[in-house]
Coordinates of C-alpha atoms in Angstrom, one line a residue:
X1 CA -7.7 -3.9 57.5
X2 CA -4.9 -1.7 56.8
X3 CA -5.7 1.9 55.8
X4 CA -5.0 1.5 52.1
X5 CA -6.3 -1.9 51.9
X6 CA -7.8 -1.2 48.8
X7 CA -4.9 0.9 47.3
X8 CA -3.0 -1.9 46.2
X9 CA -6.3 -3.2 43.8
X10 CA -6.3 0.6 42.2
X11 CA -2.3 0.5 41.8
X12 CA -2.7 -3.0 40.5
X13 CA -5.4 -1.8 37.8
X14 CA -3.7 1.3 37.5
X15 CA -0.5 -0.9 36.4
X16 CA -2.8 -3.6 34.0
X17 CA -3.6 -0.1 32.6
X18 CA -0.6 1.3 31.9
X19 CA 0.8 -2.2 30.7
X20 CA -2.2 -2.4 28.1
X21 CA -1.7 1.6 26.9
X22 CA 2.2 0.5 26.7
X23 CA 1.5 -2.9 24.6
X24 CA -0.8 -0.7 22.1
X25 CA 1.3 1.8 22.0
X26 CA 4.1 -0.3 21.2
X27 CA 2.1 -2.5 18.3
X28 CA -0.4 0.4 16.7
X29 CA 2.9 2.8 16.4
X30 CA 5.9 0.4 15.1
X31 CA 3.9 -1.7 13.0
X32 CA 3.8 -0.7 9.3
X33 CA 0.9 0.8 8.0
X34 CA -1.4 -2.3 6.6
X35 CA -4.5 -0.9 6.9
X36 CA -6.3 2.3 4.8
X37 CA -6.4 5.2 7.2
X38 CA -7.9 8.6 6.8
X39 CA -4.5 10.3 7.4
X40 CA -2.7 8.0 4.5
X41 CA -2.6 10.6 0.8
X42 CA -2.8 8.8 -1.7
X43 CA 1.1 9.0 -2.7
X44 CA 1.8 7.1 0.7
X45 CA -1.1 4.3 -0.4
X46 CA 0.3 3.7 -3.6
X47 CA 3.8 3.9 -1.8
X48 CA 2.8 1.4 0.9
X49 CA 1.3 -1.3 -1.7
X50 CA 4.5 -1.4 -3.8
X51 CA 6.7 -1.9 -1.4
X52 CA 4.7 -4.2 -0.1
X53 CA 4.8 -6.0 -3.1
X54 CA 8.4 -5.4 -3.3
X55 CA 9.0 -7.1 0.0
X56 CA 6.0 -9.8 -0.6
X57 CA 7.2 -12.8 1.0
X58 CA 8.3 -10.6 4.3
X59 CA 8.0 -12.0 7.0
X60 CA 5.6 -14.8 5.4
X61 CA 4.8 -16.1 2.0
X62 CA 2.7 -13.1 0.4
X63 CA 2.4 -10.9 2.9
X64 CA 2.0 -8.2 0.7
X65 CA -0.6 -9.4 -1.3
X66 CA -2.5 -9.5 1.6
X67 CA -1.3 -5.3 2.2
X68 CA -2.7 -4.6 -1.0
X69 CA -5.6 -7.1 -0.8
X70 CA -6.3 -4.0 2.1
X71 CA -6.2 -1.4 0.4
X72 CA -7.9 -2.4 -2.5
X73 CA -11.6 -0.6 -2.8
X74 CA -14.6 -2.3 -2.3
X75 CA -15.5 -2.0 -6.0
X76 CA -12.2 -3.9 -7.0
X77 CA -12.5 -6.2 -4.5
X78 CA -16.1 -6.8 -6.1
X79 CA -13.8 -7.5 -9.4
X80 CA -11.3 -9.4 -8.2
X81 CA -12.4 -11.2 -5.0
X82 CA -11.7 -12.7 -3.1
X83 CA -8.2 -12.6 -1.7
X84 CA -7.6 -16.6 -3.0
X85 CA -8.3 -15.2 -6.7
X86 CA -6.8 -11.7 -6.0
X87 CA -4.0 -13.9 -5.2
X88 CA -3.5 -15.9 -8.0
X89 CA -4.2 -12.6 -10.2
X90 CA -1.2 -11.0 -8.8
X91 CA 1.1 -13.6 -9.4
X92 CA 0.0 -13.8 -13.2
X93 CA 2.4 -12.6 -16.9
X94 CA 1.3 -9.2 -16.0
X95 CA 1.6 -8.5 -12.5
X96 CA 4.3 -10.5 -11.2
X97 CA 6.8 -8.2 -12.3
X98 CA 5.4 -6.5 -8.8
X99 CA 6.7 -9.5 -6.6
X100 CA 9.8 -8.9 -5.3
X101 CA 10.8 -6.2 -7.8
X102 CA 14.3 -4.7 -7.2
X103 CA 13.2 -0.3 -7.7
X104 CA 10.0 1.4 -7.7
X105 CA 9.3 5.4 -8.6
X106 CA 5.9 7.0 -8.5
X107 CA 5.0 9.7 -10.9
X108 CA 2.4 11.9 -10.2
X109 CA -0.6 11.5 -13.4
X110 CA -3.5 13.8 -11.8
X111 CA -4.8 14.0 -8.6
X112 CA -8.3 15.4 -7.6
X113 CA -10.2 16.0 -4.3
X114 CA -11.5 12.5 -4.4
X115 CA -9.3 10.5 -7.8
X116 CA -5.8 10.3 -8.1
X117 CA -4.0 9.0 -10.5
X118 CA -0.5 7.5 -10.7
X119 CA 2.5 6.0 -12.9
X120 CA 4.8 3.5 -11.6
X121 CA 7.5 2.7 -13.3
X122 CA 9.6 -0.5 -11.8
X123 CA 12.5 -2.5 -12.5
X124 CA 11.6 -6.1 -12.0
X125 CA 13.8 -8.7 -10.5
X126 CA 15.3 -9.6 -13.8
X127 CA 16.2 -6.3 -14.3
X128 CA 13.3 -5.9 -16.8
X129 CA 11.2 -2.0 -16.4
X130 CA 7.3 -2.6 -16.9
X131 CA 4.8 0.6 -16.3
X132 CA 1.2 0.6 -14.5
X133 CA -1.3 2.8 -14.0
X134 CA -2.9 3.2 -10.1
X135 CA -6.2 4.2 -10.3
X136 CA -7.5 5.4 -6.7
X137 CA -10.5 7.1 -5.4
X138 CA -11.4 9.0 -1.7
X139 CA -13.8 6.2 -0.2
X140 CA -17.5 8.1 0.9
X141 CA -18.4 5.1 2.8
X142 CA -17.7 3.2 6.4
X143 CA -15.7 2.0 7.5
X144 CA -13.7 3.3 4.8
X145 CA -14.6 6.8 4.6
X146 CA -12.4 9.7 3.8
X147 CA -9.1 6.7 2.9
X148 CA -7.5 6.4 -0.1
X149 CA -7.9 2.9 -1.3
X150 CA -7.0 1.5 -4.9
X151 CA -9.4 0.9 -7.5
X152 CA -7.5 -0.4 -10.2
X153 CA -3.6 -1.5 -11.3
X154 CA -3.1 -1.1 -15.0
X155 CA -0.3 -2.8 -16.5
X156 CA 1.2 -0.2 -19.5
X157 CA 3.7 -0.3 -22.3
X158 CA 6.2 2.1 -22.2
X159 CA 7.7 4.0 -24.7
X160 CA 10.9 2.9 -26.8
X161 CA 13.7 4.2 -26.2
X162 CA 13.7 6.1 -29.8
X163 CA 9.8 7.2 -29.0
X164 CA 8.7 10.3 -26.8
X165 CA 9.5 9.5 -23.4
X166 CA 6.5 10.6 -20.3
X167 CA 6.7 13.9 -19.2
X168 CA 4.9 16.4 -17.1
X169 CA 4.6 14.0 -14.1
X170 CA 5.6 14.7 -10.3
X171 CA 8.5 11.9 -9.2
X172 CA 8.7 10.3 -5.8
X173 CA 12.0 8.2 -6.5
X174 CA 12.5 5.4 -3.8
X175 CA 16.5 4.3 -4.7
X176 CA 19.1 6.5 -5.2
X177 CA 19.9 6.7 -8.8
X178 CA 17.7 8.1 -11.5
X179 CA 15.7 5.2 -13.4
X180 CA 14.6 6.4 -16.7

């Protein structure tokens, strides 16, 4: 037997090792964030659903539905379960405008320890703008505790162009020029 006979099984596990770390490594840190996560605020949940949405069919047919199917809170999943009906929800008169919409910008509403609050304005693929509310709350419970996860999507009216025009609000613009 030679005097390391039984070095080449701990290099060989030492290897499988290192392969399976690298293979993690590689999937957990370049995939995009689909899952709620303690360390996501809740500007970067509401971020990460929209565009989502925005890119819905990418790389299959509703993918992002499924994202925000996700991050939706137990209680609105209790509302709007499950994912077949959540499904068809989304793709109804008054959220469809989220499919595939050209811009998105986030406005800041109000944001406590555990709500937040959000506008978001977006310009639909028609070139249409259409407003909704993002309810969110901290979650208390496993195995969601201490993520941001949605509660609710409001679909608004926004002002005319002659009315008063929202104000007050914090704006995370994701395209270039200014939308409203």
């Amino acid at each position: 037997m030679p005097p390391f006979g039984n070095a080449k099984i701990n290099v060989g596990l030492l290897h499988m090792r290192l392969i399976y770390l690298l293979i993690l490594a590689v999937f957990v840190g370049c995939a995009p964030r689909e899952l709620p996560h303690p360390a996501l605020s809740p500007q970067e949940v509401v971020h990460i659903n929209f565009l989502a949405l925005q890119q819905n069919d990418s790389p299959e047919l509703d993918h992002g539905i499924e994202i925000a199917w996700n991050f939706a809170s137990p209680t609105n999943k209790e509302n709007t379960g499950p994912i077949e009906r959540f499904n068809i929800m989304v793709h109804n008169e008054n959220f469809r405008p989220l499919i595939n919409c050209r811009h998105f910008e986030i406005r800041t509403h109000f944001q406590e320890k555990s709500e937040a609050e959000f506008l978001v304005l977006i310009e639909d693929s028609e070139g249409e703008v259409h407003s909704y509310m993002v309810s969110l709350s901290l979650q208390k419970y496993p195995p969601y505790d201490d993520c941001w996860m949605i509660d609710a999507v409001i679909p608004m009216r926004l002002p005319s162009k002659d009315g008063p025009r929202v104000a007050f609000f914090t704006t995370f613009n994701y395209w270039p020029a200014p939308f409203l």
